[in-house]
Coordinates of C-alpha atoms in Angstrom, one line a residue:
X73 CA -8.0 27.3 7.9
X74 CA -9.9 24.0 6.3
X75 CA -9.0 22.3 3.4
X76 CA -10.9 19.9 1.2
X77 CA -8.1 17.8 0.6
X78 CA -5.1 16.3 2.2
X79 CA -2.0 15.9 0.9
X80 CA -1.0 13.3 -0.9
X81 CA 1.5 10.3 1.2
X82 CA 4.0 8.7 -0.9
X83 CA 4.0 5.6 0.9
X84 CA 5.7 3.8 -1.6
X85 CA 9.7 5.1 -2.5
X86 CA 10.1 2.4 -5.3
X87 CA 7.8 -0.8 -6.9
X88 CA 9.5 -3.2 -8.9
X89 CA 7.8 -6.5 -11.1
X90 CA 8.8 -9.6 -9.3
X91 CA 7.8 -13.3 -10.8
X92 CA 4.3 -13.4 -9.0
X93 CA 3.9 -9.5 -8.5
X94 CA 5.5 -6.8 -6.8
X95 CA 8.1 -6.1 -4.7
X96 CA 7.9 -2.2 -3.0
X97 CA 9.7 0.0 -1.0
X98 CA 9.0 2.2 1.6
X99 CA 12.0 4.6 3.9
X100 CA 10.8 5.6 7.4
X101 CA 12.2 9.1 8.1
X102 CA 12.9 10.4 11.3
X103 CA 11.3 13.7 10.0
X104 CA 8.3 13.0 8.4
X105 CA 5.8 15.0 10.3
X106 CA 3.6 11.9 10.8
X107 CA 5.9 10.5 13.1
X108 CA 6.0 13.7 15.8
X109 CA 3.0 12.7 17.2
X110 CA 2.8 8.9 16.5
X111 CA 4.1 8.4 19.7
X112 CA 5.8 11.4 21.0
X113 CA 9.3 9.5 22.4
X114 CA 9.3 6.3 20.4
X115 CA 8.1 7.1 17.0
X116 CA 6.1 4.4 15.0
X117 CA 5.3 4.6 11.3
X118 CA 1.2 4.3 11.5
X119 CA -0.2 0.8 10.8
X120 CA -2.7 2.5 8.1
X121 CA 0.3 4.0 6.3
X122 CA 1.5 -0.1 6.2
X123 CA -1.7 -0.6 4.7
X124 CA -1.7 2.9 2.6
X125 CA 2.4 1.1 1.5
X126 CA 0.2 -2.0 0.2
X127 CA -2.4 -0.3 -1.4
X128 CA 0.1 2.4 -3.3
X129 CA 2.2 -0.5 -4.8
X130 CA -1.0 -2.7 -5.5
X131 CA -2.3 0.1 -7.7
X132 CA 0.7 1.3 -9.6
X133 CA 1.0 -2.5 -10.5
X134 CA -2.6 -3.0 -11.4
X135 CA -2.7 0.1 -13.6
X136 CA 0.4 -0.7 -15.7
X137 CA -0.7 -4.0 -16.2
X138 CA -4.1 -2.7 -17.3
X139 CA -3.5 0.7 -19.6
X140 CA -3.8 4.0 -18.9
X141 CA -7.8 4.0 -18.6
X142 CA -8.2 2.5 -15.5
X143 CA -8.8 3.4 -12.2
X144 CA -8.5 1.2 -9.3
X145 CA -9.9 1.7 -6.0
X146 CA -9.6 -0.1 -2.8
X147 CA -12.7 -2.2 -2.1
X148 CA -12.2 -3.9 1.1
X149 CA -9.6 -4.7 4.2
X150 CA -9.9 -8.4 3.8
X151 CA -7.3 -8.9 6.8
X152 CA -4.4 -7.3 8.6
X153 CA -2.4 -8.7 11.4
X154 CA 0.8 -6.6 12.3
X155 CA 3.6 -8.5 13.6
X156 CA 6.7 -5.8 14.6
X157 CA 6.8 -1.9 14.6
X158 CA 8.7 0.3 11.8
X159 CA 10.9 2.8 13.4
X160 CA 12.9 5.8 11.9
X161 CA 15.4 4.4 9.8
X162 CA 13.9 0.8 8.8
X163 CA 13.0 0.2 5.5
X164 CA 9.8 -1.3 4.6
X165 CA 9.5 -4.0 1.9
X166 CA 6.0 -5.0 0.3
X167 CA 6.1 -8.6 -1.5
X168 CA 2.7 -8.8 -2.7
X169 CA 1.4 -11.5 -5.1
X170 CA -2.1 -10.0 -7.2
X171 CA -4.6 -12.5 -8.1
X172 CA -7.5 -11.7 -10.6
X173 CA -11.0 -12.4 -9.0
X174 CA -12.2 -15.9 -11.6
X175 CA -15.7 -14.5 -11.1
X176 CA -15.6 -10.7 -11.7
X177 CA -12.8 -9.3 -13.7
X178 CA -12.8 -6.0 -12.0
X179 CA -11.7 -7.4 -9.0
X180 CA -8.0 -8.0 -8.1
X181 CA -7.1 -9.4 -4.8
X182 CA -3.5 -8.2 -3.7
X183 CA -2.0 -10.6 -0.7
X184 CA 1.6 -8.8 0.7
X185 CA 3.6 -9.7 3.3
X186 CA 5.8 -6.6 4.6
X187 CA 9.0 -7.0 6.2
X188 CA 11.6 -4.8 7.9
X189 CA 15.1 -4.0 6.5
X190 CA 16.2 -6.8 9.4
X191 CA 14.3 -9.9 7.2
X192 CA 11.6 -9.1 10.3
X193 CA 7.6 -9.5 9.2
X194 CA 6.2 -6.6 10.1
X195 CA 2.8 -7.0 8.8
X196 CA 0.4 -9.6 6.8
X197 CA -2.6 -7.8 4.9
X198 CA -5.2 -8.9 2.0
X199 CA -7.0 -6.1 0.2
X200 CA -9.6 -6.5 -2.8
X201 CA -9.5 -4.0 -5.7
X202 CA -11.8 -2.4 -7.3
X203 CA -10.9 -1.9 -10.8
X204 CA -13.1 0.8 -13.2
X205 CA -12.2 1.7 -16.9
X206 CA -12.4 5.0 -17.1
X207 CA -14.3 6.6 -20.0
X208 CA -13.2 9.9 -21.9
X209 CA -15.7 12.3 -22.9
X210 CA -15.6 13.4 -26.4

């Protein structure tokens, strides 16, 4: 069987406003069928679903802070270093501070820095954001 489409990954459990952005939260459950095969005998949560994390809160942010007619897209992987591995049972936290783009208005670059429930880093990443108002036909 093929599908078009795959289903959706909440990669964020909870985003909250904080001073200079966003603060987000992600559980790593032992039985979330990513983690079967990712590595079968010491589970990892994927490094792409760290950057999926970053990119979920970014978004949620971006759009309540710009209306309801926007969409924003990721642009571009500016950088990504990962420091220490999320295992079943940590608890990822996205700080990320969003900065407009002075030049082009549709651009928002979102810096986080993502921690394990220990106070560990666990990853550094920059995306850019694309961000498109979305017209209504009528």
């Amino acid at each position: 069987m093929s599908r078009s489409f795959a289903a959706p990954l909440d990669a964020v459990d909870q985003v909250q406003r904080s001073a200079d952005g966003i603060t987000a939260t992600k559980r790593i459950v032992a039985t979330d069928p990513y983690l079967e095969g990712h590595y079968p005998g010491f589970p990892i949560y994927p490094g792409v679903f760290t950057l999926e994390s970053v990119y979920q809160a970014a978004r949620q942010a971006v759009q309540a802070g710009r209306g309801p007619h926007v969409r924003v897209e990721l642009a571009a992987v500016r950088s990504v270093r990962f420091k220490a591995p999320l295992l079943p049972g940590d608890v990822l936290t996205v700080d990320c501070r969003l900065t407009d783009d002075p030049d082009d208005r549709g651009r928002v670059r979102a810096v986080a820095d993502c921690r394990r429930g220990d106070g560990t880093a666990s990853a550094k990443v920059t995306l850019e954001l694309r961000v498109l108002r979305e017209t209504t036909g009528a």
